[in-house]
XYZ file of C-alpha atoms in Angstrom:
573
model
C 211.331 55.305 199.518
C 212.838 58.897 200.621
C 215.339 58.245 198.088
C 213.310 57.453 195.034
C 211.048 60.736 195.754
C 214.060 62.680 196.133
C 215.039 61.283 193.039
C 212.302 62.141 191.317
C 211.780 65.598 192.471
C 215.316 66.044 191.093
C 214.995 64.457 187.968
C 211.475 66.519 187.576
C 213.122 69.807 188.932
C 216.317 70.010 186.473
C 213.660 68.982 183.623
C 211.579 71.799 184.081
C 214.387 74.412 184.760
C 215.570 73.058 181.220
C 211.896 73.240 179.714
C 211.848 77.140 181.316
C 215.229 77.514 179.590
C 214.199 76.446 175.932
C 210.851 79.267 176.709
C 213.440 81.940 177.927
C 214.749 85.712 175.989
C 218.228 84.587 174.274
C 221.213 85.448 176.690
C 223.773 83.158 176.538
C 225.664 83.565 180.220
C 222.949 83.174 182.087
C 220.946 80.317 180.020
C 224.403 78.189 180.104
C 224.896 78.873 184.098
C 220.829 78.002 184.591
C 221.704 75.183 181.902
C 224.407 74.096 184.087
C 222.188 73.915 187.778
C 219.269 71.785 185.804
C 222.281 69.394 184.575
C 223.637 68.968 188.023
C 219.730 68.566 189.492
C 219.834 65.760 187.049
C 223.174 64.679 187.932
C 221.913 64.240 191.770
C 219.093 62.534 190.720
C 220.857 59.822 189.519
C 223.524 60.113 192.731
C 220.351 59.716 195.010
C 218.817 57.065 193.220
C 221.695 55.188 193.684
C 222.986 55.705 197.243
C 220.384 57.500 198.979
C 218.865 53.985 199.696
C 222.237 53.990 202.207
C 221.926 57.073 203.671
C 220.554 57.982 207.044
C 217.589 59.832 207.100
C 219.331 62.723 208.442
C 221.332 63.296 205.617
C 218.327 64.124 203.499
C 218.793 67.753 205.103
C 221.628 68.278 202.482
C 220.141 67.533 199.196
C 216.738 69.448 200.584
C 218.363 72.628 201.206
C 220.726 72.431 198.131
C 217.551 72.584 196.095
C 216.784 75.457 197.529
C 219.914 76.863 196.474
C 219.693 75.742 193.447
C 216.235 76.930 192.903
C 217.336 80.163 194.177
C 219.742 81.039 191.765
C 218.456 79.655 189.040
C 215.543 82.514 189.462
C 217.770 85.263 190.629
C 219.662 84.206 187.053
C 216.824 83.730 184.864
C 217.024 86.265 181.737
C 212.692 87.226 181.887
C 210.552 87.588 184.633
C 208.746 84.713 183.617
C 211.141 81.914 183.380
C 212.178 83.675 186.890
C 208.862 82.640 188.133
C 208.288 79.247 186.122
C 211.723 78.661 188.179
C 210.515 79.768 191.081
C 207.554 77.647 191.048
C 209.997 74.443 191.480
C 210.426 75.209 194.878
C 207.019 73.321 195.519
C 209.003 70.452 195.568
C 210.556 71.258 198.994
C 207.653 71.784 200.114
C 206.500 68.813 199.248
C 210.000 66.615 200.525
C 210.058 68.584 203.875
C 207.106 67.702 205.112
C 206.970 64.265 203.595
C 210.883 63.755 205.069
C 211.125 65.119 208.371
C 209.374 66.026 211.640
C 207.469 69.035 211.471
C 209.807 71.196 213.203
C 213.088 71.050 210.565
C 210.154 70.621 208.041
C 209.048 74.116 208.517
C 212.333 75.459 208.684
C 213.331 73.741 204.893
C 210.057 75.549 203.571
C 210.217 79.171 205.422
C 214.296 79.126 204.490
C 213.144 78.183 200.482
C 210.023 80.739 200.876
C 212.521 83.881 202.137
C 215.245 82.761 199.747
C 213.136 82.421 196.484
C 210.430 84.586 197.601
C 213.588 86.922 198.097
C 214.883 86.673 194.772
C 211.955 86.956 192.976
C 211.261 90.511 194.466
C 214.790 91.822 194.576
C 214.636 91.268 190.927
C 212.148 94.270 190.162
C 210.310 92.294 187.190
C 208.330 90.052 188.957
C 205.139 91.854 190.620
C 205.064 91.295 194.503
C 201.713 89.769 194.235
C 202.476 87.576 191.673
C 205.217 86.470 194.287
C 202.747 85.916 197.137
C 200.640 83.936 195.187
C 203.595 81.353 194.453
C 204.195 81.550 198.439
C 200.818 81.096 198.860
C 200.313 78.107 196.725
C 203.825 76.189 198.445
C 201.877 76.996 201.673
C 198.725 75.403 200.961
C 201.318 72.190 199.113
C 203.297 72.143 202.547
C 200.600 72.362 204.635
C 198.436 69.644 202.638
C 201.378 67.438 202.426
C 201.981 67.668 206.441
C 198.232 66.344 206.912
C 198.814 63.871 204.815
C 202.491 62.604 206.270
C 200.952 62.959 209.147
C 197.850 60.312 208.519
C 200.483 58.091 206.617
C 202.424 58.099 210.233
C 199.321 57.612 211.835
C 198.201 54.705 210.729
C 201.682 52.857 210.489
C 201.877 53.608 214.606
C 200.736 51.944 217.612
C 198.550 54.274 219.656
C 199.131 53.207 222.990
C 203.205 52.724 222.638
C 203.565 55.188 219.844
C 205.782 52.895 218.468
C 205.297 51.319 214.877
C 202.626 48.759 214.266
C 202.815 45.831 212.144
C 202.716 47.900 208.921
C 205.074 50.463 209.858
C 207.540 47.181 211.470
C 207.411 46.304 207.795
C 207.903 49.365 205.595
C 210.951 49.664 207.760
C 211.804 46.001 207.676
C 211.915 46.562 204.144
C 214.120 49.626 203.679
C 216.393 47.634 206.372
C 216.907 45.175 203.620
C 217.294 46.675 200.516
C 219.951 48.877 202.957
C 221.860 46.357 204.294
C 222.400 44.416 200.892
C 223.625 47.867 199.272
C 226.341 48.292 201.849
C 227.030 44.781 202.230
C 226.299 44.864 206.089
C 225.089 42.426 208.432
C 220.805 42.412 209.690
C 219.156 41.075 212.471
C 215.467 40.914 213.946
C 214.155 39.642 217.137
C 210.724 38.749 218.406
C 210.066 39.645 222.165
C 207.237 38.057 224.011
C 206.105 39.731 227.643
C 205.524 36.160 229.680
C 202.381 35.390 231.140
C 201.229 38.735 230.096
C 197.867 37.655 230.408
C 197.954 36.776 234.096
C 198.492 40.748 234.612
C 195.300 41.216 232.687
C 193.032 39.128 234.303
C 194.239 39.437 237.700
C 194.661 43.716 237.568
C 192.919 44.608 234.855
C 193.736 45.676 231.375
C 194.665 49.002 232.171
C 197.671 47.889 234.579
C 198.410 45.795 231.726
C 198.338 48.648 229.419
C 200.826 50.578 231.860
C 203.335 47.700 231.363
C 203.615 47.909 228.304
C 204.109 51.621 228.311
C 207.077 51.120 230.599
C 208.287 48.325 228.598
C 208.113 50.357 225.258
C 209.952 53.375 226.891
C 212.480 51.640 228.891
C 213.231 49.982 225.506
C 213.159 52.532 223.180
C 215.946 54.910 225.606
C 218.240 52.316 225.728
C 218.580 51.010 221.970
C 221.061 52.850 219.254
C 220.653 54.937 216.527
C 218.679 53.611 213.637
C 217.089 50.315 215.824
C 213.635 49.912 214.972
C 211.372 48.731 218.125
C 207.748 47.723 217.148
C 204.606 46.752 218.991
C 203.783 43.748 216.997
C 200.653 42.806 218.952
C 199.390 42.185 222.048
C 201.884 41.579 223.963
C 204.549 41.038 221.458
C 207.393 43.193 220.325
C 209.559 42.896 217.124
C 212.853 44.859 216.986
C 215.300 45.543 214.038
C 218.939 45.947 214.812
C 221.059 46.998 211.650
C 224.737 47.089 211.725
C 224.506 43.822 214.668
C 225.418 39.779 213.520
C 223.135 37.595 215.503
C 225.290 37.123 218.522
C 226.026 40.589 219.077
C 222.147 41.216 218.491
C 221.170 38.757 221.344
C 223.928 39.701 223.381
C 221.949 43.120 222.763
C 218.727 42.045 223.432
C 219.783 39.704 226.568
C 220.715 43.342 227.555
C 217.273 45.153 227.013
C 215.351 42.181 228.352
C 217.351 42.735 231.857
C 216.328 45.945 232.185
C 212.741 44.150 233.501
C 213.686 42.383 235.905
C 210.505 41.907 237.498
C 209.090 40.864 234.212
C 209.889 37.498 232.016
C 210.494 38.314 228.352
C 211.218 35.448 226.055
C 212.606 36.872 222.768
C 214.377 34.817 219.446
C 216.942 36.238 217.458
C 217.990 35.649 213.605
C 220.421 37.461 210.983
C 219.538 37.999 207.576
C 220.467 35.533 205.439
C 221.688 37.641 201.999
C 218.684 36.485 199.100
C 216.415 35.801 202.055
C 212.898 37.422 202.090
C 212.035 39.567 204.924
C 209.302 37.238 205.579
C 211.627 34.156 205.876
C 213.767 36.734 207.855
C 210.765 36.754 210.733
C 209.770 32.788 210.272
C 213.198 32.360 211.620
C 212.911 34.810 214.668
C 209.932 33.086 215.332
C 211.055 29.894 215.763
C 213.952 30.881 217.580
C 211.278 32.585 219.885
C 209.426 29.153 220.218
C 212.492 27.592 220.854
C 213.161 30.179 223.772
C 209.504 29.214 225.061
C 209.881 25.820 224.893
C 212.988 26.104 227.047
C 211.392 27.301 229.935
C 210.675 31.182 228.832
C 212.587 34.158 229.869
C 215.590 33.688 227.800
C 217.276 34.286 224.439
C 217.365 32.354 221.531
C 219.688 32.448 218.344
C 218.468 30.993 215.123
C 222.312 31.425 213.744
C 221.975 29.774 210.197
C 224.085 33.107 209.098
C 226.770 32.354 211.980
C 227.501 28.857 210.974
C 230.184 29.336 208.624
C 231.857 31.610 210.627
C 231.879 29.581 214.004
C 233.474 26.866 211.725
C 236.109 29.614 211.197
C 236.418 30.516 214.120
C 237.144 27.037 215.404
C 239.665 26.660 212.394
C 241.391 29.834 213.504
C 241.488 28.812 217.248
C 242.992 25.157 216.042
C 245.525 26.790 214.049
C 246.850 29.328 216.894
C 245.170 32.650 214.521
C 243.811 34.685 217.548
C 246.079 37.592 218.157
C 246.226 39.662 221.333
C 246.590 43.366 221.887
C 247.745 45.451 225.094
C 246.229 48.450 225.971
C 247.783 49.790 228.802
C 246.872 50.981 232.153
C 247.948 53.636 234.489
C 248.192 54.277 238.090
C 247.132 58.116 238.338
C 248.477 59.164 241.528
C 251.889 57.424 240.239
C 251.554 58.785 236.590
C 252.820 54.918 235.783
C 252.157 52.000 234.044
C 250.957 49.269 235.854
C 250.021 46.714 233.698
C 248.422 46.023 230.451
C 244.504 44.541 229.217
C 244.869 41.630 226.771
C 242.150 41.982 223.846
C 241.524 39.339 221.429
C 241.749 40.093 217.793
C 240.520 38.054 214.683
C 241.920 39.121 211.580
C 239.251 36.325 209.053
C 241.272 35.717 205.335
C 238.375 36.815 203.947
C 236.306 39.789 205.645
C 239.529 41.235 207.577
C 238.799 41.880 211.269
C 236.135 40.668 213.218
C 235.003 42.648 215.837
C 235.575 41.458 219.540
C 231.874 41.461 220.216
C 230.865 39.486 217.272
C 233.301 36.385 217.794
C 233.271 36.579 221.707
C 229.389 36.148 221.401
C 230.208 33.473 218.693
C 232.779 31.644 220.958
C 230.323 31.709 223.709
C 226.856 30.375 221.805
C 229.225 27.469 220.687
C 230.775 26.705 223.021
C 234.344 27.599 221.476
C 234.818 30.500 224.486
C 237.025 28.202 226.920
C 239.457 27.110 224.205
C 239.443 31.278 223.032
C 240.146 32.162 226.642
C 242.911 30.067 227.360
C 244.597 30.972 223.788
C 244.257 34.426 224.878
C 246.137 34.219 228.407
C 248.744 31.925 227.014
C 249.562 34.377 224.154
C 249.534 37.222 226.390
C 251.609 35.492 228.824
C 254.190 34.080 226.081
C 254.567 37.521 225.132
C 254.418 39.476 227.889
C 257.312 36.996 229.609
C 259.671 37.884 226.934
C 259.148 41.219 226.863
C 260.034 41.013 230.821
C 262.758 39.106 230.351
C 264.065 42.153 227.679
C 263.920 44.982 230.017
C 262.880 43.691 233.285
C 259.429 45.224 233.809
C 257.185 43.112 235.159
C 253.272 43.964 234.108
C 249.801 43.414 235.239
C 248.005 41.346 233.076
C 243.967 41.841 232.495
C 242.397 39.194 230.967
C 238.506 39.129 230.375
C 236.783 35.729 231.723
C 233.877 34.222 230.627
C 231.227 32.928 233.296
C 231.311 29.699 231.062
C 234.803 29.526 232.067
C 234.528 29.841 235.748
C 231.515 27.193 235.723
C 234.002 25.013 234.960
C 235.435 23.373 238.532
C 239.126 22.673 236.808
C 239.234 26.384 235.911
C 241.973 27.732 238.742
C 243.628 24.540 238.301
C 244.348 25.275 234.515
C 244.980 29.079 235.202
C 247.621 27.428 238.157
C 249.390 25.062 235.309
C 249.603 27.863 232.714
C 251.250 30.592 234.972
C 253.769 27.933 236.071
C 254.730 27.227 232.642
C 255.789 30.918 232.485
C 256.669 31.354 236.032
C 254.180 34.714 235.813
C 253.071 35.444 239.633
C 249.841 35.182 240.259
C 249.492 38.902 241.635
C 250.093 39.945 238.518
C 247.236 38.166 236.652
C 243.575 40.026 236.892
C 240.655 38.214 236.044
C 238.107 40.715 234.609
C 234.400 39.256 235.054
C 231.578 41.515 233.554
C 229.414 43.045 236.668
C 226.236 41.121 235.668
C 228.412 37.815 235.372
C 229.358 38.255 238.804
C 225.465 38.488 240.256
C 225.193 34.529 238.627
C 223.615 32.172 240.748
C 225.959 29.087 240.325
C 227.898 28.156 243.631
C 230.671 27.020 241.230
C 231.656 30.598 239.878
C 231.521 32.068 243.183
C 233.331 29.006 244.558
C 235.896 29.412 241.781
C 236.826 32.880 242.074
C 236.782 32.886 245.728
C 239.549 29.947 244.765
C 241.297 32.532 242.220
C 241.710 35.410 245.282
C 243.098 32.732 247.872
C 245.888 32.125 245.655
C 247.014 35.881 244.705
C 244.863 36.592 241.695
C 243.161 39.893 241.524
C 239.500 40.268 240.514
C 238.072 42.784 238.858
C 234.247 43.469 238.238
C 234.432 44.945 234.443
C 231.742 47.242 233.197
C 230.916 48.312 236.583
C 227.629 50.461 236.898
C 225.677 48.746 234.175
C 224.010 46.109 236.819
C 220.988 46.463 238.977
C 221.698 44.803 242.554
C 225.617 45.521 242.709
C 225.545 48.280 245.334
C 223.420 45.880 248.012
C 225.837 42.935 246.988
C 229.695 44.668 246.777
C 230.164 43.801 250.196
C 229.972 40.019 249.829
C 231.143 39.729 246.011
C 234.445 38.129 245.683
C 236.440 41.578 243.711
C 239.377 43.946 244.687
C 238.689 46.125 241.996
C 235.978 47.656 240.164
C 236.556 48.545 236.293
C 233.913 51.721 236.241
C 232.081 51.856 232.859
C 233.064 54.065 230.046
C 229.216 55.470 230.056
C 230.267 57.032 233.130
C 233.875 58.512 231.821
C 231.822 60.009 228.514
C 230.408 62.959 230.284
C 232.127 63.203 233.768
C 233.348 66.545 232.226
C 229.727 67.808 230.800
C 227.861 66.879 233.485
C 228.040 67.647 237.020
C 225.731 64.812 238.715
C 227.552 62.737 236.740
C 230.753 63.878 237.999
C 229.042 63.886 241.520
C 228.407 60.349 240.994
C 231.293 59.064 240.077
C 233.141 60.858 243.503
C 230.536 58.745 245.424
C 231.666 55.932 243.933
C 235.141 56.888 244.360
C 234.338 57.130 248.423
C 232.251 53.941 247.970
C 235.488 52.346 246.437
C 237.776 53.641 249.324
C 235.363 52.753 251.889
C 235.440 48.619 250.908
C 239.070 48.983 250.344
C 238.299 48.687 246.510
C 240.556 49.777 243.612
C 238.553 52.102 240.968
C 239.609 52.104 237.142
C 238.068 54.055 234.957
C 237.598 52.528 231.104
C 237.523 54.527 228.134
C 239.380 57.897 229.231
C 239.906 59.935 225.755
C 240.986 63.420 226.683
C 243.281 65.594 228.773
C 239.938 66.878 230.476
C 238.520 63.575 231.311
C 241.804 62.578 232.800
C 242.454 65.943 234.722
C 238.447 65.324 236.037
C 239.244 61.485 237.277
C 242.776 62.774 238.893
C 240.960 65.363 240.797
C 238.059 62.873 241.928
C 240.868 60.382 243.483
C 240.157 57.691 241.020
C 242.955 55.253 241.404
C 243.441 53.842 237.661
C 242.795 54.823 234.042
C 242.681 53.068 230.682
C 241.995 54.542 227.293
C 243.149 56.047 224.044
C 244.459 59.083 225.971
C 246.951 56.732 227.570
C 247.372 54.115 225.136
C 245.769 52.363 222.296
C 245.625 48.569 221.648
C 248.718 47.462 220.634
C 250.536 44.390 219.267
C 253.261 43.437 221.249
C 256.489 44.463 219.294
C 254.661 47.657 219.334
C 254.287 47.860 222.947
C 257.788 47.212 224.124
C 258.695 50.207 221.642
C 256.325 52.032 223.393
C 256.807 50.964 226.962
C 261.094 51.953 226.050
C 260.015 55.509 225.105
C 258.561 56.383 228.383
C 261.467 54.465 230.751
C 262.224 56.880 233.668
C 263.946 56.034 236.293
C 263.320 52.562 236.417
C 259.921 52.609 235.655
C 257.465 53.533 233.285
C 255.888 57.405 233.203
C 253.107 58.789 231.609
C 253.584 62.597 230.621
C 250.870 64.932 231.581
């Protein structure tokens, strides 16, 4: 809808510059350069009309304010006062698309910057009387400040008063615009339907207002943790409907199995589906809700997928993993008090025939809700042991190799037994193997994981607790969790340089490491600073693009060769 007004305005606006024109004294420079603005307001109207459906809301700003300049000129050229002002007049159409854009803030900067300007113009002229000018700025005034009361009952009624989130309506008019956005740029769609459990109990048993107060938390809790351009709703009651753009359906419930943790005092039971390209957004949310239902009807608080979109590409996947397609990349790691490399993370990578790389949080969740993630674990280690041993046996250094594993994996009781049989077949020590397990994965209940990685230390293996810092009970548990090493998240590494209780919290965890006799590696180290920051904090390890991208593994041993000193392999600061 922003796009079509825009649209219009600018299809409107270079009309009646050229209708001004045709009214306009004879002088042929300035009608052809006021000739020229009106064809290029025309020019962006079509532009806008067809990709401003794609653009972010933000990016409005730029077409707003080049009206202005637009506007602006076209007065300052106009050959009589009163095409000047007939111009000038047009800037009632910012006016208009601040206020009806943006929040009232940059919406009253757009109209006082195209008052001044025009305003400006008009006077520095010398044609145009001044109160002929104020009455134009009056009139905007009175079109902005309409328009804002307007907006602002539009919002208003679209919003839920209690959450301040959108209501049903407003859910929609965004569902919509979702749609018609993600079948423009050919990107994937997904909605989910949250349900707070036995809401009702809280009701009747502390009143409404208590209830009221949880879903307050709820809403905000929610809202602070989800990206960009998510859309969270209060859908009613005690329901919630969220919009996740950009996300397939297993990234999207790995996503909202992430939000619905952040309660853990409170059972949500949520179902997930991805838009279906031709689908209506109605049969969009009668899939949700059964995949809801479905979550229900499995004993509540949990996840469900309706995956009719993921289908086809599971079957791919399975036809990739059959065929040996699943390629592996090595991002190295560093030891920072050594300035060396230690070892190397393996990272799966799908390159599909058809829509070129997967991401490795689409097809991981896809492995896992079909149960393909076992078979894409062990393809993973073997390849990254096959090629890892020969580079070894080509210059002689011999790596640590990270490989992420799944807590479906480690449920399985054969599980060390397997990892045993494959590091045999390529004689790889098992000191030299780290088994990464996600923090949360390592707070699961089952006696068999914990039984199975307790197995995995006993004979040499190193475990590391991956994403550390993004759990809830970790700190009152590290002493009895079965890791040597904690991989610190890269939400910590972001602004260790920015912020100083951030930095101050990653030194305690630095002494908290050291304490436990715990090795600390930080994830996702980008710059000089961040790495100068984690040296001086006595952080043991580092991984990231500031050390070393992702690479295949012809490209590795190229890169490994360039930094051979001395029988090992340096890092330069």
């Amino acid at each position: 809808m922003t796009a079509r007004i825009l649209a219009v305005f600018y299809a409107f606006g270079g009309t009646a510059g050229l209708l001004a024109l045709l009214g306009a004294a004879a002088h042929s420079g300035r009608s052809v350069a006021i000739a020229a603005l009106a064809a290029t307001a025309l020019l962006g109207a079509g532009v806008i009309g067809r990709w401003g459906p794609c653009w972010p809301r933000a990016a409005f700003h730029v077409p707003v304010a080049a009206a202005t300049a637009m506007i602006g000129s076209a007065a300052a050229l106009a050959p009589d006062p009163l095409t000047a002002f007939a111009i000038g007049s047009i800037i009632s159409f910012v006016a208009v698309d601040a206020f009806f854009f943006f929040r009232p803030g940059p919406a009253l900067a757009h109209l006082v910057i195209a008052l001044v300007g025009v305003s400006g113009v008009l006077v520095l002229r010398g044609d145009v009387p001044l109160f002929t000018t104020l009455a134009l700025v009056a009139v905007v005034v009175a079109l902005g400040t309409v328009t804002r009361d307007l907006a602002w009952r539009a919002s208003s009624a679209s919003r839920d008063p209690l959450t301040g989130l959108a209501n049903r309506r407003g859910f929609d008019d965004a569902l919509q615009e979702l749609l018609v956005a993600a079948e423009r740029r050919g990107e994937p769609l997904s909605a989910a339907l949250l349900d707070l459990d036995h809401f009702k109990r809280i009701n009747d048993t502390d009143g409404h207002e208590a209830g009221d107060r949880v879903l307050v938390r709820v809403s905000e809790v929610w809202c602070a943790q989800l990206a960009p351009g998510a859309v969270l709703a209060r859908h009613g009651g005690d329901e919630f409907a969220l919009l996740l753009p950009g996300l397939t359906g297993p990234v999207a419930l790995a996503e909202v199995e992430r939000l619905t943790g952040l309660h853990p005092g409170i059972g949500v039971s949520c179902g997930v589906a991805q838009h279906i390209p031709g689908e209506t957004k109605a049969q969009l949310m009668r899939r949700a809700d059964a995949a809801l239902y479905v979550a229900k009807d499995t004993g509540r608080n949990r996840c469900a997928l309706d995956d009719a979109a993921g289908d086809q590409l599971a079957a791919d996947l399975t036809a990739a993993l059959a065929a040996g397609r699943i390629g592996v990349a090595f991002q190295p790691v560093v030891e920072l008090a050594g300035n060396r490399v230690i070892g190397v993370e393996a990272l799966a990578r799908w390159d599909h025939p058809e829509r070129g790389a997967v991401p490795p949080a689409e097809f991981v969740a896809l492995a896992e809700q079909h149960g393909l993630i076992a078979t894409l674990g062990r393809q993973v280690l073997r390849t990254g042991l096959q090629q890892l041993t020969a580079l070894r046996a080509a210059n002689g250094v011999q790596l640590a190799l990270g490989v992420n594993v799944s807590v479906r994996e480690l449920a399985d009781p054969g599980y060390p037994h397997r990892m045993a049989a494959v590091l045999a077949e390529f004689d790889w020590p098992a000191a030299h193997v780290v088994v990464e397990v996600t923090e949360t994965q390592l707070e699961s209940d089952v006696a068999v994981v914990r039984q199975n990685l307790e197995t995995l230390t006993r004979i040499g293996h190193v475990v590391a607790a991956d994403d550390f810092g993004t759990g809830y009970s970790s700190l009152s548990r590290l002493d009895v969790l079965p890791v040597q090493h904690l991989k610190l998240d890269t939400s910590f590494i972001a602004s260790i340089t920015t912020a100083p209780r951030r930095a101050q919290l990653v030194a305690s965890i630095v002494a908290l490491a050291d304490n436990l006799g715990l090795g600390l590696l930080a994830e996702g180290v980008e710059t000089r600073e961040q790495d100068a920051e984690l040296r001086r904090l006595g952080v043991h390890f580092g991984q990231g693009w500031f050390y070393g991208r992702p690479m295949p593994a012809d490209e590795l041993a190229g890169w490994l060769a360039a930094r051979w000193v001395d029988g090992a392999v340096s890092i330069p600061r």
